Amino acid sequence: MHVTFSPEELAFQEEVRAFFRDEYPEDIRRKRDKGMELEPKDQVRWQQLLHKKGWAGINWPVEYGGTGWTPVQKYIYATEEANANAPLVIPFGLSMVGPVIYTFGNDEQKRRFLPDILASKVWWCQGYSEPGSGSDLASLKTRADLVGDHFVVNGTKTWTTLGQHADWIFCLVRTNTDVARRQEGISFILIDMKSPGVSIKPIILLDGVHEVNEIHFENVEVPVENLVGEEGKGWTYGKVLLQHERANIAGVARSRYRLRRLRKQVETSVRGAAPLIGDKNFMRRLAAVEVELKALEYTELRTLAAVSSGKAPGPESSILKVKGTEIQQAIDMLSVQAAGYYALPYVPEQYKPDFADQYIGEEAETQSSLRYFNFRKASIYGGSNEIQKNIIAKHVLGL
Ligand SMILES: Cc1cc2nc3c(=O)[nH]c(=O)nc-3n(C[C@H](O)[C@H](O)[C@H](O)COP(=O)(O)OP(=O)(O)OC[C@H]3O[C@@H](n4cnc5c(N)ncnc54)[C@H](O)[C@@H]3O)c2cc1C
């Protein structure tokens, strides 16, 4: 795809490039380039730098501290962010609950929560899924019963990403069982993780990382003012949030960056081995993924245009989610194959003192199989890809 920028957009591109060149902390850059995990404090420091620059609320309206960028500016920013291999912001505050609060919350909630989300002073997590309620989310059982001026919450949320660091959790809970449609009895509430009765249990993923959790609520008292919008309307609000989440998961600019690096890697001889560019089968598969990604870029630009004109991303975000994650997983597979033996999580050479500089090149090859395992999640979270195909069939194709 060829995008022509105006002089103002080119100046903006320069500004973004300069920011990533000059303000992106060297220690975080190094960890990212080596494929190492970031600590929560690295994430927060980076998000606070973005906030200082005024670039934390990329999709937020200007009145709430957002950038007010055009779709082209967002496209430029995402491209430069990916080219710098900068960390993605943790989405739960900035991309998920923030938009729900500024769209459906009352003035007091906006005053109370939005500035801290924008400034990354508070870590949020997402409490939608439950054991037994994932794809069929409307069957969720966590209850919030109104008793005087507070709700009493009982139930279990699961797969809660990075919940072990969270100060707050936003939850879909059942406030009414006496309704015609299950969706009507669901509300959207905000729970302080320090509340008595909240407990958390780690779940270890395939790559051995503690990334998700099970969270239990036992008679947790939640003030009624933490209900967002109207009681029983949580399903509607939750769906808007999911559309934002799905559009974000696609990661087009990141995939473009990873494919470019992969191409560079296969064109050069690694440690004396013949360059993979001579392997027609591998190169055919690489080219096929590049073509798919180019097609997806157009869909992403259409979604960006819709969001910037004030609309929610809409059910089309499901297309982005399915194709974006299929492409990510295809790149993961190609990266593992390109790294060959060095993709093993534990290569014996790693115990040598100069291992990091000698063996982990820019591509962080030894991390590629860990990433491969970790990113099996991409076609599951945010609503599995099978469910997205159902949504596309019904709401986009009208079948
Ligand atoms: C790493 C990770 C992080 C996550 N983080 C969060 C989080 O922070 N917060 C949160 O709330 N949730 C989170 N989730 C949960 C995620 O949204 C659910 O796992 C997902 O919605 C699928 O639900 P399930 O796991 O219960 O699978 P199930 O719903 O039991 O589905 C099992 C399989 O059946 C298929 N299936 C089910 N119904 C249909 C249907 N009608 N048609 C076709 N196929 C169907 C599914 O596609 C899937 O392949 C996370 C999940 C993972 C893996």
PDB file of N, CA and C in Angstrom, residues 70-153:
ATOM      1  N   THR A  70      -5.912  12.646  13.715  1.00  0.00           N
ATOM      2  CA  THR A  70      -6.658  12.126  12.571  1.00  0.00           C
ATOM      3  C   THR A  70      -6.257  10.649  12.373  1.00  0.00           C
ATOM      4  N   PRO A  71      -7.042   9.893  11.549  1.00  0.00           N
ATOM      5  CA  PRO A  71      -6.657   8.500  11.283  1.00  0.00           C
ATOM      6  C   PRO A  71      -5.244   8.393  10.718  1.00  0.00           C
ATOM      7  N   VAL A  72      -4.865   9.365   9.854  1.00  0.00           N
ATOM      8  CA  VAL A  72      -3.523   9.295   9.259  1.00  0.00           C
ATOM      9  C   VAL A  72      -2.455   9.484  10.344  1.00  0.00           C
ATOM     10  N   GLN A  73      -2.698  10.399  11.270  1.00  0.00           N
ATOM     11  CA  GLN A  73      -1.728  10.587  12.361  1.00  0.00           C
ATOM     12  C   GLN A  73      -1.607   9.315  13.211  1.00  0.00           C
ATOM     13  N   LYS A  74      -2.761   8.677  13.456  1.00  0.00           N
ATOM     14  CA  LYS A  74      -2.712   7.432  14.246  1.00  0.00           C
ATOM     15  C   LYS A  74      -1.939   6.348  13.502  1.00  0.00           C
ATOM     16  N   TYR A  75      -2.148   6.332  12.188  1.00  0.00           N
ATOM     17  CA  TYR A  75      -1.434   5.357  11.356  1.00  0.00           C
ATOM     18  C   TYR A  75       0.072   5.627  11.427  1.00  0.00           C
ATOM     19  N   ILE A  76       0.444   6.908  11.309  1.00  0.00           N
ATOM     20  CA  ILE A  76       1.868   7.269  11.371  1.00  0.00           C
ATOM     21  C   ILE A  76       2.441   6.887  12.735  1.00  0.00           C
ATOM     22  N   TYR A  77       1.695   7.221  13.780  1.00  0.00           N
ATOM     23  CA  TYR A  77       2.187   6.937  15.130  1.00  0.00           C
ATOM     24  C   TYR A  77       2.392   5.434  15.327  1.00  0.00           C
ATOM     25  N   ALA A  78       1.369   4.642  14.939  1.00  0.00           N
ATOM     26  CA  ALA A  78       1.468   3.184  15.137  1.00  0.00           C
ATOM     27  C   ALA A  78       2.657   2.617  14.365  1.00  0.00           C
ATOM     28  N   THR A  79       2.899   3.168  13.165  1.00  0.00           N
ATOM     29  CA  THR A  79       4.017   2.681  12.351  1.00  0.00           C
ATOM     30  C   THR A  79       5.351   2.995  13.032  1.00  0.00           C
ATOM     31  N   GLU A  80       5.493   4.220  13.512  1.00  0.00           N
ATOM     32  CA  GLU A  80       6.773   4.609  14.134  1.00  0.00           C
ATOM     33  C   GLU A  80       6.977   3.887  15.473  1.00  0.00           C
ATOM     34  N   GLU A  81       5.884   3.698  16.191  1.00  0.00           N
ATOM     35  CA  GLU A  81       5.955   2.981  17.476  1.00  0.00           C
ATOM     36  C   GLU A  81       6.441   1.544  17.236  1.00  0.00           C
ATOM     37  N   ALA A  82       5.890   0.924  16.177  1.00  0.00           N
ATOM     38  CA  ALA A  82       6.309  -0.448  15.861  1.00  0.00           C
ATOM     39  C   ALA A  82       7.754  -0.457  15.371  1.00  0.00           C
ATOM     40  N   ASN A  83       8.120   0.524  14.521  1.00  0.00           N
ATOM     41  CA  ASN A  83       9.494   0.568  13.998  1.00  0.00           C
ATOM     42  C   ASN A  83      10.521   0.744  15.118  1.00  0.00           C
ATOM     43  N   ALA A  84      10.109   1.437  16.187  1.00  0.00           N
ATOM     44  CA  ALA A  84      11.019   1.627  17.326  1.00  0.00           C
ATOM     45  C   ALA A  84      10.996   0.401  18.243  1.00  0.00           C
ATOM     46  N   ASN A  85      10.121  -0.546  17.938  1.00  0.00           N
ATOM     47  CA  ASN A  85       9.917  -1.720  18.784  1.00  0.00           C
ATOM     48  C   ASN A  85       9.604  -1.300  20.223  1.00  0.00           C
ATOM     49  N   ALA A  86       8.824  -0.219  20.340  1.00  0.00           N
ATOM     50  CA  ALA A  86       8.442   0.295  21.670  1.00  0.00           C
ATOM     51  C   ALA A  86       7.332  -0.582  22.244  1.00  0.00           C
ATOM     52  N   PRO A  87       7.205  -0.612  23.583  1.00  0.00           N
ATOM     53  CA  PRO A  87       6.158  -1.469  24.158  1.00  0.00           C
ATOM     54  C   PRO A  87       4.767  -0.940  23.835  1.00  0.00           C
ATOM     55  N   LEU A  88       3.841  -1.850  23.687  1.00  0.00           N
ATOM     56  CA  LEU A  88       2.439  -1.441  23.570  1.00  0.00           C
ATOM     57  C   LEU A  88       1.973  -0.990  24.936  1.00  0.00           C
ATOM     58  N   VAL A  89       1.107   0.010  24.998  1.00  0.00           N
ATOM     59  CA  VAL A  89       0.595   0.381  26.320  1.00  0.00           C
ATOM     60  C   VAL A  89      -0.292  -0.756  26.829  1.00  0.00           C
ATOM     61  N   ILE A  90      -0.299  -0.929  28.153  1.00  0.00           N
ATOM     62  CA  ILE A  90      -1.207  -1.921  28.736  1.00  0.00           C
ATOM     63  C   ILE A  90      -2.629  -1.423  28.459  1.00  0.00           C
ATOM     64  N   PRO A  91      -3.453  -2.245  27.804  1.00  0.00           N
ATOM     65  CA  PRO A  91      -4.701  -1.690  27.260  1.00  0.00           C
ATOM     66  C   PRO A  91      -5.831  -1.472  28.269  1.00  0.00           C
ATOM     67  N   PHE A  92      -5.757  -2.149  29.432  1.00  0.00           N
ATOM     68  CA  PHE A  92      -6.975  -2.231  30.261  1.00  0.00           C
ATOM     69  C   PHE A  92      -7.506  -0.874  30.725  1.00  0.00           C
ATOM     70  N   GLY A  93      -6.597   0.050  31.062  1.00  0.00           N
ATOM     71  CA  GLY A  93      -7.038   1.384  31.452  1.00  0.00           C
ATOM     72  C   GLY A  93      -7.264   2.266  30.239  1.00  0.00           C
ATOM     73  N   LEU A  94      -6.178   2.460  29.463  1.00  0.00           N
ATOM     74  CA  LEU A  94      -6.203   3.453  28.381  1.00  0.00           C
ATOM     75  C   LEU A  94      -7.129   3.076  27.222  1.00  0.00           C
ATOM     76  N   SER A  95      -7.166   1.799  26.869  1.00  0.00           N
ATOM     77  CA  SER A  95      -7.958   1.437  25.682  1.00  0.00           C
ATOM     78  C   SER A  95      -9.288   0.786  26.021  1.00  0.00           C
ATOM     79  N   MET A  96      -9.465   0.380  27.282  1.00  0.00           N
ATOM     80  CA  MET A  96     -10.717  -0.336  27.574  1.00  0.00           C
ATOM     81  C   MET A  96     -11.634   0.439  28.520  1.00  0.00           C
ATOM     82  N   VAL A  97     -11.252   0.484  29.831  1.00  0.00           N
ATOM     83  CA  VAL A  97     -12.216   1.082  30.764  1.00  0.00           C
ATOM     84  C   VAL A  97     -12.299   2.598  30.569  1.00  0.00           C
ATOM     85  N   GLY A  98     -11.186   3.228  30.159  1.00  0.00           N
ATOM     86  CA  GLY A  98     -11.204   4.682  29.929  1.00  0.00           C
ATOM     87  C   GLY A  98     -12.320   5.071  28.954  1.00  0.00           C
ATOM     88  N   PRO A  99     -12.327   4.486  27.732  1.00  0.00           N
ATOM     89  CA  PRO A  99     -13.393   4.828  26.785  1.00  0.00           C
ATOM     90  C   PRO A  99     -14.808   4.530  27.317  1.00  0.00           C
ATOM     91  N   VAL A 100     -14.959   3.466  28.125  1.00  0.00           N
ATOM     92  CA  VAL A 100     -16.296   3.179  28.681  1.00  0.00           C
ATOM     93  C   VAL A 100     -16.688   4.287  29.651  1.00  0.00           C
ATOM     94  N   ILE A 101     -15.733   4.724  30.489  1.00  0.00           N
ATOM     95  CA  ILE A 101     -16.076   5.761  31.473  1.00  0.00           C
ATOM     96  C   ILE A 101     -16.366   7.098  30.789  1.00  0.00           C
ATOM     97  N   TYR A 102     -15.520   7.485  29.800  1.00  0.00           N
ATOM     98  CA  TYR A 102     -15.838   8.799  29.209  1.00  0.00           C
ATOM     99  C   TYR A 102     -17.066   8.745  28.311  1.00  0.00           C
ATOM    100  N   THR A 103     -17.475   7.558  27.876  1.00  0.00           N
ATOM    101  CA  THR A 103     -18.680   7.459  27.035  1.00  0.00           C
ATOM    102  C   THR A 103     -19.950   7.285  27.882  1.00  0.00           C
ATOM    103  N   PHE A 104     -19.877   6.429  28.910  1.00  0.00           N
ATOM    104  CA  PHE A 104     -21.109   6.085  29.631  1.00  0.00           C
ATOM    105  C   PHE A 104     -21.110   6.513  31.101  1.00  0.00           C
ATOM    106  N   GLY A 105     -19.947   6.910  31.642  1.00  0.00           N
ATOM    107  CA  GLY A 105     -19.869   7.235  33.070  1.00  0.00           C
ATOM    108  C   GLY A 105     -20.470   8.607  33.364  1.00  0.00           C
ATOM    109  N   ASN A 106     -20.703   8.881  34.669  1.00  0.00           N
ATOM    110  CA  ASN A 106     -21.199  10.210  35.037  1.00  0.00           C
ATOM    111  C   ASN A 106     -20.019  11.161  35.286  1.00  0.00           C
ATOM    112  N   ASP A 107     -20.340  12.436  35.501  1.00  0.00           N
ATOM    113  CA  ASP A 107     -19.268  13.446  35.632  1.00  0.00           C
ATOM    114  C   ASP A 107     -18.324  13.124  36.776  1.00  0.00           C
ATOM    115  N   GLU A 108     -18.891  12.655  37.898  1.00  0.00           N
ATOM    116  CA  GLU A 108     -18.064  12.343  39.062  1.00  0.00           C
ATOM    117  C   GLU A 108     -17.073  11.214  38.722  1.00  0.00           C
ATOM    118  N   GLN A 109     -17.552  10.185  38.032  1.00  0.00           N
ATOM    119  CA  GLN A 109     -16.656   9.075  37.639  1.00  0.00           C
ATOM    120  C   GLN A 109     -15.579   9.567  36.687  1.00  0.00           C
ATOM    121  N   LYS A 110     -15.954  10.439  35.761  1.00  0.00           N
ATOM    122  CA  LYS A 110     -14.952  10.961  34.816  1.00  0.00           C
ATOM    123  C   LYS A 110     -13.869  11.717  35.578  1.00  0.00           C
ATOM    124  N   ARG A 111     -14.311  12.562  36.538  1.00  0.00           N
ATOM    125  CA  ARG A 111     -13.335  13.343  37.329  1.00  0.00           C
ATOM    126  C   ARG A 111     -12.449  12.416  38.151  1.00  0.00           C
ATOM    127  N   ARG A 112     -13.072  11.383  38.709  1.00  0.00           N
ATOM    128  CA  ARG A 112     -12.359  10.524  39.656  1.00  0.00           C
ATOM    129  C   ARG A 112     -11.369   9.581  38.966  1.00  0.00           C
ATOM    130  N   PHE A 113     -11.769   9.020  37.809  1.00  0.00           N
ATOM    131  CA  PHE A 113     -10.950   7.943  37.241  1.00  0.00           C
ATOM    132  C   PHE A 113     -10.096   8.345  36.022  1.00  0.00           C
ATOM    133  N   LEU A 114     -10.637   9.217  35.161  1.00  0.00           N
ATOM    134  CA  LEU A 114      -9.942   9.433  33.877  1.00  0.00           C
ATOM    135  C   LEU A 114      -8.523  10.003  34.021  1.00  0.00           C
ATOM    136  N   PRO A 115      -8.307  11.037  34.865  1.00  0.00           N
ATOM    137  CA  PRO A 115      -6.933  11.580  34.925  1.00  0.00           C
ATOM    138  C   PRO A 115      -5.901  10.525  35.341  1.00  0.00           C
ATOM    139  N   ASP A 116      -6.262   9.669  36.303  1.00  0.00           N
ATOM    140  CA  ASP A 116      -5.298   8.651  36.761  1.00  0.00           C
ATOM    141  C   ASP A 116      -5.060   7.574  35.702  1.00  0.00           C
ATOM    142  N   ILE A 117      -6.077   7.282  34.898  1.00  0.00           N
ATOM    143  CA  ILE A 117      -5.889   6.302  33.811  1.00  0.00           C
ATOM    144  C   ILE A 117      -4.917   6.893  32.793  1.00  0.00           C
ATOM    145  N   LEU A 118      -5.185   8.144  32.416  1.00  0.00           N
ATOM    146  CA  LEU A 118      -4.343   8.810  31.418  1.00  0.00           C
ATOM    147  C   LEU A 118      -2.887   8.903  31.902  1.00  0.00           C
ATOM    148  N   ALA A 119      -2.720   9.163  33.190  1.00  0.00           N
ATOM    149  CA  ALA A 119      -1.363   9.348  33.741  1.00  0.00           C
ATOM    150  C   ALA A 119      -0.748   8.018  34.174  1.00  0.00           C
ATOM    151  N   SER A 120      -1.430   6.893  33.921  1.00  0.00           N
ATOM    152  CA  SER A 120      -0.955   5.562  34.324  1.00  0.00           C
ATOM    153  C   SER A 120      -0.573   5.506  35.799  1.00  0.00           C
ATOM    154  N   LYS A 121      -1.393   6.129  36.623  1.00  0.00           N
ATOM    155  CA  LYS A 121      -1.139   6.076  38.068  1.00  0.00           C
ATOM    156  C   LYS A 121      -1.838   4.882  38.681  1.00  0.00           C
ATOM    157  N   VAL A 122      -2.784   4.313  37.940  1.00  0.00           N
ATOM    158  CA  VAL A 122      -3.578   3.205  38.462  1.00  0.00           C
ATOM    159  C   VAL A 122      -3.570   2.083  37.426  1.00  0.00           C
ATOM    160  N   TRP A 123      -3.345   0.854  37.891  1.00  0.00           N
ATOM    161  CA  TRP A 123      -3.298  -0.313  36.988  1.00  0.00           C
ATOM    162  C   TRP A 123      -4.665  -0.996  37.017  1.00  0.00           C
ATOM    163  N   TRP A 124      -5.272  -1.167  35.826  1.00  0.00           N
ATOM    164  CA  TRP A 124      -6.590  -1.795  35.731  1.00  0.00           C
ATOM    165  C   TRP A 124      -6.470  -3.198  35.153  1.00  0.00           C
ATOM    166  N   CYS A 125      -7.454  -4.046  35.469  1.00  0.00           N
ATOM    167  CA  CYS A 125      -7.557  -5.327  34.768  1.00  0.00           C
ATOM    168  C   CYS A 125      -9.028  -5.574  34.401  1.00  0.00           C
ATOM    169  N   GLN A 126      -9.226  -6.582  33.566  1.00  0.00           N
ATOM    170  CA  GLN A 126     -10.547  -6.809  32.949  1.00  0.00           C
ATOM    171  C   GLN A 126     -11.199  -8.075  33.496  1.00  0.00           C
ATOM    172  N   GLY A 127     -12.356  -7.920  34.144  1.00  0.00           N
ATOM    173  CA  GLY A 127     -13.058  -9.074  34.713  1.00  0.00           C
ATOM    174  C   GLY A 127     -14.322  -9.396  33.949  1.00  0.00           C
ATOM    175  N   TYR A 128     -14.174 -10.035  32.802  1.00  0.00           N
ATOM    176  CA  TYR A 128     -15.336 -10.480  32.029  1.00  0.00           C
ATOM    177  C   TYR A 128     -15.499 -12.004  32.187  1.00  0.00           C
ATOM    178  N   SER A 129     -14.477 -12.765  31.733  1.00  0.00           N
ATOM    179  CA  SER A 129     -14.610 -14.227  31.645  1.00  0.00           C
ATOM    180  C   SER A 129     -14.725 -14.867  33.030  1.00  0.00           C
ATOM    181  N   GLU A 130     -15.434 -15.995  33.030  1.00  0.00           N
ATOM    182  CA  GLU A 130     -15.571 -16.783  34.261  1.00  0.00           C
ATOM    183  C   GLU A 130     -15.356 -18.245  33.901  1.00  0.00           C
ATOM    184  N   PRO A 131     -15.061 -19.080  34.909  1.00  0.00           N
ATOM    185  CA  PRO A 131     -14.993 -20.505  34.593  1.00  0.00           C
ATOM    186  C   PRO A 131     -16.395 -20.906  34.087  1.00  0.00           C
ATOM    187  N   GLY A 132     -16.487 -21.376  32.863  1.00  0.00           N
ATOM    188  CA  GLY A 132     -17.803 -21.751  32.320  1.00  0.00           C
ATOM    189  C   GLY A 132     -18.476 -20.637  31.534  1.00  0.00           C
ATOM    190  N   SER A 133     -17.947 -19.429  31.560  1.00  0.00           N
ATOM    191  CA  SER A 133     -18.525 -18.342  30.763  1.00  0.00           C
ATOM    192  C   SER A 133     -17.414 -17.590  30.052  1.00  0.00           C
ATOM    193  N   GLY A 134     -17.120 -18.038  28.847  1.00  0.00           N
ATOM    194  CA  GLY A 134     -16.101 -17.372  28.036  1.00  0.00           C
ATOM    195  C   GLY A 134     -16.764 -16.898  26.761  1.00  0.00           C
ATOM    196  N   SER A 135     -16.884 -17.816  25.798  1.00  0.00           N
ATOM    197  CA  SER A 135     -17.565 -17.459  24.549  1.00  0.00           C
ATOM    198  C   SER A 135     -19.021 -17.088  24.824  1.00  0.00           C
ATOM    199  N   ASP A 136     -19.656 -17.862  25.678  1.00  0.00           N
ATOM    200  CA  ASP A 136     -21.048 -17.570  26.035  1.00  0.00           C
ATOM    201  C   ASP A 136     -21.049 -16.674  27.267  1.00  0.00           C
ATOM    202  N   LEU A 137     -20.552 -15.449  27.062  1.00  0.00           N
ATOM    203  CA  LEU A 137     -20.317 -14.556  28.198  1.00  0.00           C
ATOM    204  C   LEU A 137     -21.612 -14.161  28.910  1.00  0.00           C
ATOM    205  N   ALA A 138     -22.726 -14.133  28.151  1.00  0.00           N
ATOM    206  CA  ALA A 138     -23.997 -13.713  28.770  1.00  0.00           C
ATOM    207  C   ALA A 138     -24.456 -14.695  29.845  1.00  0.00           C
ATOM    208  N   SER A 139     -23.801 -15.855  29.934  1.00  0.00           N
ATOM    209  CA  SER A 139     -24.181 -16.824  30.981  1.00  0.00           C
ATOM    210  C   SER A 139     -23.453 -16.534  32.293  1.00  0.00           C
ATOM    211  N   LEU A 140     -22.719 -15.424  32.375  1.00  0.00           N
ATOM    212  CA  LEU A 140     -21.882 -15.170  33.566  1.00  0.00           C
ATOM    213  C   LEU A 140     -22.696 -15.174  34.862  1.00  0.00           C
ATOM    214  N   LYS A 141     -22.050 -15.647  35.931  1.00  0.00           N
ATOM    215  CA  LYS A 141     -22.783 -15.902  37.173  1.00  0.00           C
ATOM    216  C   LYS A 141     -22.371 -15.017  38.337  1.00  0.00           C
ATOM    217  N   THR A 142     -21.266 -14.278  38.207  1.00  0.00           N
ATOM    218  CA  THR A 142     -20.857 -13.418  39.326  1.00  0.00           C
ATOM    219  C   THR A 142     -21.987 -12.440  39.631  1.00  0.00           C
ATOM    220  N   ARG A 143     -22.409 -12.435  40.887  1.00  0.00           N
ATOM    221  CA  ARG A 143     -23.597 -11.651  41.263  1.00  0.00           C
ATOM    222  C   ARG A 143     -23.190 -10.382  41.983  1.00  0.00           C
ATOM    223  N   ALA A 144     -23.950  -9.335  41.786  1.00  0.00           N
ATOM    224  CA  ALA A 144     -23.780  -8.116  42.571  1.00  0.00           C
ATOM    225  C   ALA A 144     -25.179  -7.750  43.070  1.00  0.00           C
ATOM    226  N   ASP A 145     -25.408  -8.008  44.370  1.00  0.00           N
ATOM    227  CA  ASP A 145     -26.739  -7.747  44.931  1.00  0.00           C
ATOM    228  C   ASP A 145     -26.736  -6.403  45.658  1.00  0.00           C
ATOM    229  N   LEU A 146     -27.715  -5.591  45.352  1.00  0.00           N
ATOM    230  CA  LEU A 146     -27.789  -4.271  45.975  1.00  0.00           C
ATOM    231  C   LEU A 146     -28.299  -4.393  47.405  1.00  0.00           C
ATOM    232  N   VAL A 147     -27.463  -3.942  48.357  1.00  0.00           N
ATOM    233  CA  VAL A 147     -27.866  -3.959  49.768  1.00  0.00           C
ATOM    234  C   VAL A 147     -27.603  -2.543  50.291  1.00  0.00           C
ATOM    235  N   GLY A 148     -28.651  -1.767  50.489  1.00  0.00           N
ATOM    236  CA  GLY A 148     -28.482  -0.373  50.940  1.00  0.00           C
ATOM    237  C   GLY A 148     -27.726   0.420  49.895  1.00  0.00           C
ATOM    238  N   ASP A 149     -26.578   1.001  50.297  1.00  0.00           N
ATOM    239  CA  ASP A 149     -25.841   1.879  49.369  1.00  0.00           C
ATOM    240  C   ASP A 149     -24.636   1.181  48.736  1.00  0.00           C
ATOM    241  N   HIS A 150     -24.636  -0.160  48.781  1.00  0.00           N
ATOM    242  CA  HIS A 150     -23.526  -0.859  48.117  1.00  0.00           C
ATOM    243  C   HIS A 150     -24.007  -2.185  47.513  1.00  0.00           C
ATOM    244  N   PHE A 151     -23.180  -2.677  46.573  1.00  0.00           N
ATOM    245  CA  PHE A 151     -23.420  -4.013  46.017  1.00  0.00           C
ATOM    246  C   PHE A 151     -22.598  -5.007  46.829  1.00  0.00           C
ATOM    247  N   VAL A 152     -23.117  -6.229  46.942  1.00  0.00           N
ATOM    248  CA  VAL A 152     -22.331  -7.311  47.542  1.00  0.00           C
ATOM    249  C   VAL A 152     -22.012  -8.291  46.403  1.00  0.00           C
ATOM    250  N   VAL A 153     -20.716  -8.418  46.113  1.00  0.00           N
ATOM    251  CA  VAL A 153     -20.293  -9.193  44.938  1.00  0.00           C
ATOM    252  C   VAL A 153     -19.772 -10.563  45.362  1.00  0.00           C
TER     253      VAL A 153
END
